[in-house]
């Protein structure tokens, strides 16, 4: 739905041109991103917009969509400026598991852009089929030509620039002069074409009177289509016409940027995935292909992606759809230049290859050589990477890239990255004279072997920057690794594998890492450092399914690193070893390993590794409820992490600080820290950790009784974990925490089903707190249903697991629930035994939420024993220790209060 420049909110209005919100006399200024977001939502008013659509169309991501919470943070800020009560939005609504919907206030009537549809002018080429998509770009073009007199639709061949210009022209009221300039390369041809459309004689170039003719036409739109052949002459001629005809507007389409004064360039890029799919369906239907059902949606999405979202490529592929299925078309993409050929007619747009050959022929030899070498990048790349790969004599890579961008052969994306279309890359690769040499340069760059001779042993700032950069380089790393294995390069392959191990630990993808690890292991003649890289990867792969084997692999990695003289890698392996030992072998041994790692890290100046070891000591202190000590360790860890130029790791320390704040009775600060940690994780590519943080946020909101908000966070966490291919343990954690929320709400069937799903996912894995919590949920539901034998088994199993993994909190929940049950059955000795076991847990419960539960259950047991006065005293103490923000403790006290009042019985 299109919009006017003013959009009404409940208590004011938004100027969508100026980015200003005026509400009840208060003025708020929207940031550029907030304004882009609001304009997009207004354009799609009333529709549920997916987060991925926002990332593509507002944030500008192309190809595979990254895992980021950027839209959610932007929506939160935008609500604070347009909603009377941002915590209870009425305009910008959340669509669970999908995205957002913008709706108008109930008293406001919808409006649309003041564009007056008109029949096509006589000079416009006739269009034989419908126009699909590009709504936002049409709106941008409308606004642009309202503020300037010359706009260039810039884009690669086949992107639909001409169709876009024609569609825009059909919506205008003024006269339109459409000039087809393909094949015209001199000023005489240009003037002859324009004069013909205007219906006048071709003037002498030296006494150009076309400007006067245009001035006499008043508001006229001149479309110069396919103007790239006139790059050397068009600037001067259009400037002359503009000076004589100030009311005339000029719309150019070109593959080349002109950079004329006052020109505004709009990039006509690939269609959004939804628009590309819609275009394919429409053209396939016209071609007589069968309808595309839900079972083929994934194949359609993949096909549109492989076709680069180019309208020409999509239309050519759709023409083949009557004889080739979607899956067949995808399989034929390796022969795209044979497949994407229009069998009827000829001309520059008859085939995809013809389009690319036309662009190639207009490019100078230096740019062609650079483009061919850039084809070794499988996806996006940085300027630094391009400089490492491109070797063109007497040419500066940055200048070559800029020229290629101007010619629409390379596209500049957000965050300073460049990308080539699949078709351009494949075409350019055909012209690469020495592919092996370019691939070797590509591999050595991503291994860090040339720019930094000892990349893993380098200075902290360089290492920190490289580590952050690698999180965006999965495609390049995977390709570099496969190529190195194929040519038997025992230097590049294991080094790239090391970076991939780091990326997978942050972003998931263990199946891919397992495959590549096995491939690298086949490379002959690996050095000890190369073998250490393989052991490090295998340790990560076994971390969740076989933690004892993980310890063996990381010990081997450390020994091999020391043998190869690689102190940094050896210390890194020691830190990871300490993390795992902490869970499996106890705090004392882990503490000794952390201290050893700190000493080694200081010796080699590895501040980031020291931060990890300090964080580990803080986690031990928190588990032992030495809260002041834990806080001190983590503050030191943050400081060293910043010195080590590894801000991504701060999100992990912040999440531990959140647990500390929760333990100290400050849940609001805990949630703020978790949200800050989530934002940090998103910013620096810690996708797996971000999914876990969403889970932690959901659990905390459950504890506070905010069940809807908790469910939303947990659903996001589960969606992210599945998309990232996270481990069964991570996915099981989210499912079990959803089960716990259902238990708190009394949804017993849902709670048990989810808990059993979660437990089934991690059956056979090492004991974990997730298993302990899952058995607690099963026990409580069984108890409520009167299945006492099942409840007793689940309680006992849960306690054994929690004690094995040093998880006294969940063990305490088990024992308190079982104590209540024992007392209800008259087994007071067993009830007191469970109460005493909880009381012996470290002093962390003196002022904690579990202690208030202990006091409440103590009151219940005492009451059932017949000592009513003492029971009321215990309950009063429970009330005094009660945490208002802890739903489970509060509900326990309420339950016992009803028992003491004689209005309820034990569950």
CSV table of N, CA, C and O in Angstrom, one decimal, residues 662 667 699-707 740-741 743-745 773 776 780 784 809-810 812-814 816 845 848-854 856-857 878 881-896 898:
chain,number,residue,atom,x,y,z
A,662,UNK,N,20.8,-11.6,38.9
A,662,UNK,CA,19.7,-12.4,39.3
A,662,UNK,C,19.9,-13.0,40.7
A,662,UNK,O,19.0,-13.0,41.5
A,667,UNK,N,16.5,-8.7,39.3
A,667,UNK,CA,16.2,-9.3,38.0
A,667,UNK,C,16.1,-8.2,36.9
A,667,UNK,O,16.3,-8.5,35.7
A,699,UNK,N,13.6,-17.7,29.9
A,699,UNK,CA,13.5,-18.3,31.2
A,699,UNK,C,13.3,-17.3,32.3
A,699,UNK,O,12.5,-17.5,33.3
A,700,UNK,N,14.0,-16.2,32.2
A,700,UNK,CA,13.9,-15.2,33.3
A,700,UNK,C,12.5,-14.6,33.3
A,700,UNK,O,11.9,-14.3,34.3
A,701,UNK,N,11.9,-14.4,32.1
A,701,UNK,CA,10.6,-13.9,32.1
A,701,UNK,C,9.6,-14.9,32.6
A,701,UNK,O,8.5,-14.5,33.2
A,702,UNK,N,9.8,-16.1,32.4
A,702,UNK,CA,9.0,-17.2,33.0
A,702,UNK,C,9.0,-17.0,34.5
A,702,UNK,O,8.0,-17.1,35.2
A,703,UNK,N,10.2,-16.8,35.0
A,703,UNK,CA,10.4,-16.7,36.5
A,703,UNK,C,9.6,-15.5,37.0
A,703,UNK,O,9.2,-15.5,38.2
A,704,UNK,N,9.4,-14.5,36.2
A,704,UNK,CA,8.7,-13.3,36.6
A,704,UNK,C,7.2,-13.4,36.3
A,704,UNK,O,6.5,-12.5,36.7
A,705,UNK,N,6.8,-14.4,35.7
A,705,UNK,CA,5.4,-14.6,35.4
A,705,UNK,C,5.0,-13.9,34.1
A,705,UNK,O,3.8,-13.8,33.8
A,706,UNK,N,5.9,-13.4,33.3
A,706,UNK,CA,5.6,-12.7,32.1
A,706,UNK,C,5.6,-13.7,31.0
A,706,UNK,O,6.5,-13.8,30.1
A,707,UNK,N,4.5,-14.5,30.9
A,707,UNK,CA,4.5,-15.7,30.1
A,707,UNK,C,4.5,-15.5,28.6
A,707,UNK,O,5.2,-16.2,27.8
A,740,UNK,N,9.1,-25.9,31.0
A,740,UNK,CA,9.0,-25.3,32.4
A,740,UNK,C,8.0,-24.2,32.5
A,740,UNK,O,7.2,-24.0,33.4
A,741,UNK,N,7.9,-23.3,31.4
A,741,UNK,CA,6.9,-22.3,31.4
A,741,UNK,C,5.5,-22.8,31.4
A,741,UNK,O,4.6,-22.3,32.1
A,743,UNK,N,4.6,-25.7,32.6
A,743,UNK,CA,4.4,-26.2,34.0
A,743,UNK,C,4.0,-25.1,34.9
A,743,UNK,O,3.0,-25.3,35.7
A,744,UNK,N,4.6,-23.9,34.9
A,744,UNK,CA,4.3,-22.8,35.8
A,744,UNK,C,2.9,-22.3,35.5
A,744,UNK,O,2.2,-21.8,36.4
A,745,UNK,N,2.4,-22.5,34.3
A,745,UNK,CA,1.1,-22.0,33.9
A,745,UNK,C,0.0,-23.1,34.1
A,745,UNK,O,-1.2,-22.8,33.9
A,773,UNK,N,16.5,-30.5,34.8
A,773,UNK,CA,15.3,-29.8,34.7
A,773,UNK,C,14.2,-30.5,34.0
A,773,UNK,O,13.0,-30.5,34.4
A,776,UNK,N,12.6,-32.9,36.4
A,776,UNK,CA,11.8,-32.2,37.3
A,776,UNK,C,10.4,-31.9,36.8
A,776,UNK,O,9.4,-32.1,37.5
A,780,UNK,N,6.9,-33.4,38.3
A,780,UNK,CA,5.8,-32.6,38.8
A,780,UNK,C,4.5,-32.9,38.1
A,780,UNK,O,3.5,-33.0,38.8
A,784,UNK,N,1.2,-34.5,40.0
A,784,UNK,CA,-0.2,-33.9,39.9
A,784,UNK,C,-1.2,-34.9,39.4
A,784,UNK,O,-2.4,-34.8,39.7
A,809,UNK,N,20.9,-25.9,42.4
A,809,UNK,CA,19.7,-25.1,42.3
A,809,UNK,C,18.5,-26.1,41.9
A,809,UNK,O,17.5,-26.2,42.5
A,810,UNK,N,18.7,-26.8,40.7
A,810,UNK,CA,17.7,-27.6,40.2
A,810,UNK,C,17.5,-28.8,41.2
A,810,UNK,O,16.4,-29.3,41.4
A,812,UNK,N,17.8,-28.7,44.3
A,812,UNK,CA,17.0,-28.1,45.4
A,812,UNK,C,15.5,-28.1,45.0
A,812,UNK,O,14.7,-28.5,45.9
A,813,UNK,N,15.2,-27.8,43.8
A,813,UNK,CA,13.8,-27.8,43.4
A,813,UNK,C,13.2,-29.2,43.5
A,813,UNK,O,12.1,-29.4,43.9
A,814,UNK,N,14.0,-30.2,43.0
A,814,UNK,CA,13.6,-31.6,43.1
A,814,UNK,C,13.3,-32.0,44.6
A,814,UNK,O,12.3,-32.5,44.9
A,816,UNK,N,12.8,-30.1,47.3
A,816,UNK,CA,11.7,-29.4,47.9
A,816,UNK,C,10.3,-30.0,47.5
A,816,UNK,O,9.4,-30.2,48.3
A,845,UNK,N,21.8,-19.9,49.5
A,845,UNK,CA,20.4,-19.9,49.7
A,845,UNK,C,19.9,-19.0,50.9
A,845,UNK,O,18.7,-18.9,51.2
A,848,UNK,N,18.5,-16.2,49.0
A,848,UNK,CA,18.0,-16.4,47.6
A,848,UNK,C,16.6,-16.9,47.5
A,848,UNK,O,15.9,-17.1,48.5
A,849,UNK,N,16.1,-16.9,46.3
A,849,UNK,CA,14.7,-17.3,46.0
A,849,UNK,C,14.4,-18.7,46.5
A,849,UNK,O,13.4,-19.1,46.9
A,850,UNK,N,15.5,-19.6,46.3
A,850,UNK,CA,15.2,-21.0,46.7
A,850,UNK,C,15.1,-21.1,48.2
A,850,UNK,O,14.3,-22.0,48.7
A,851,UNK,N,15.7,-20.2,49.0
A,851,UNK,CA,15.5,-20.2,50.4
A,851,UNK,C,14.1,-19.9,50.8
A,851,UNK,O,13.5,-20.4,51.7
A,852,UNK,N,13.5,-18.9,50.1
A,852,UNK,CA,12.1,-18.6,50.4
A,852,UNK,C,11.2,-19.8,50.1
A,852,UNK,O,10.2,-20.1,50.9
A,853,UNK,N,11.5,-20.6,49.1
A,853,UNK,CA,10.8,-21.8,48.8
A,853,UNK,C,11.0,-22.8,49.9
A,853,UNK,O,10.1,-23.5,50.4
A,854,UNK,N,12.3,-22.9,50.4
A,854,UNK,CA,12.6,-23.9,51.5
A,854,UNK,C,11.7,-23.5,52.7
A,854,UNK,O,11.2,-24.4,53.4
A,856,UNK,N,8.9,-22.0,52.9
A,856,UNK,CA,7.5,-22.3,52.6
A,856,UNK,C,7.2,-23.8,52.8
A,856,UNK,O,6.2,-24.2,53.4
A,857,UNK,N,8.1,-24.6,52.2
A,857,UNK,CA,7.9,-26.0,52.3
A,857,UNK,C,8.1,-26.5,53.8
A,857,UNK,O,7.4,-27.4,54.3
A,878,UNK,N,9.3,-17.0,55.3
A,878,UNK,CA,9.2,-17.1,53.9
A,878,UNK,C,8.8,-15.8,53.2
A,878,UNK,O,9.3,-15.4,52.2
A,881,UNK,N,11.5,-13.3,53.1
A,881,UNK,CA,12.5,-13.5,52.2
A,881,UNK,C,12.0,-13.6,50.7
A,881,UNK,O,12.8,-13.8,49.8
A,882,UNK,N,10.7,-13.4,50.6
A,882,UNK,CA,10.1,-13.5,49.2
A,882,UNK,C,10.7,-12.6,48.2
A,882,UNK,O,10.8,-11.4,48.5
A,883,UNK,N,10.9,-13.1,47.0
A,883,UNK,CA,11.3,-12.2,45.9
A,883,UNK,C,10.1,-11.9,45.0
A,883,UNK,O,9.5,-12.8,44.4
A,884,UNK,N,9.6,-10.7,45.0
A,884,UNK,CA,8.4,-10.4,44.2
A,884,UNK,C,8.6,-10.7,42.7
A,884,UNK,O,7.6,-11.1,42.1
A,885,UNK,N,9.8,-10.7,42.2
A,885,UNK,CA,10.0,-10.9,40.8
A,885,UNK,C,10.2,-12.4,40.4
A,885,UNK,O,10.5,-12.7,39.3
A,886,UNK,N,10.1,-13.2,41.5
A,886,UNK,CA,10.3,-14.7,41.2
A,886,UNK,C,9.0,-15.4,41.3
A,886,UNK,O,8.5,-15.7,42.4
A,887,UNK,N,8.4,-15.7,40.2
A,887,UNK,CA,7.1,-16.3,40.2
A,887,UNK,C,7.0,-17.6,40.9
A,887,UNK,O,6.0,-17.9,41.6
A,888,UNK,N,8.0,-18.5,40.7
A,888,UNK,CA,7.9,-19.8,41.2
A,888,UNK,C,7.9,-19.8,42.8
A,888,UNK,O,7.2,-20.5,43.4
A,889,UNK,N,8.8,-18.9,43.3
A,889,UNK,CA,8.8,-18.8,44.8
A,889,UNK,C,7.6,-18.2,45.3
A,889,UNK,O,7.0,-18.6,46.4
A,890,UNK,N,7.1,-17.1,44.7
A,890,UNK,CA,5.8,-16.5,45.1
A,890,UNK,C,4.7,-17.4,45.1
A,890,UNK,O,3.9,-17.5,46.0
A,891,UNK,N,4.5,-18.2,44.0
A,891,UNK,CA,3.4,-19.1,43.9
A,891,UNK,C,3.5,-20.2,44.9
A,891,UNK,O,2.5,-20.7,45.4
A,892,UNK,N,4.7,-20.7,45.3
A,892,UNK,CA,4.9,-21.7,46.3
A,892,UNK,C,4.4,-21.1,47.7
A,892,UNK,O,3.7,-21.8,48.4
A,893,UNK,N,4.7,-19.9,48.0
A,893,UNK,CA,4.3,-19.3,49.2
A,893,UNK,C,2.8,-19.2,49.3
A,893,UNK,O,2.1,-19.5,50.3
A,894,UNK,N,2.2,-18.8,48.1
A,894,UNK,CA,0.7,-18.7,48.0
A,894,UNK,C,0.1,-20.0,48.3
A,894,UNK,O,-0.9,-20.1,48.9
A,895,UNK,N,0.7,-21.1,47.7
A,895,UNK,CA,0.1,-22.4,47.8
A,895,UNK,C,0.1,-22.8,49.3
A,895,UNK,O,-0.9,-23.3,49.8
A,896,UNK,N,1.2,-22.6,50.0
A,896,UNK,CA,1.3,-23.0,51.4
A,896,UNK,C,0.4,-22.2,52.3
A,896,UNK,O,-0.2,-22.7,53.2
A,898,UNK,N,-2.5,-21.1,51.5
A,898,UNK,CA,-3.8,-21.6,51.4
A,898,UNK,C,-4.0,-22.9,52.2
A,898,UNK,O,-5.0,-23.2,52.8
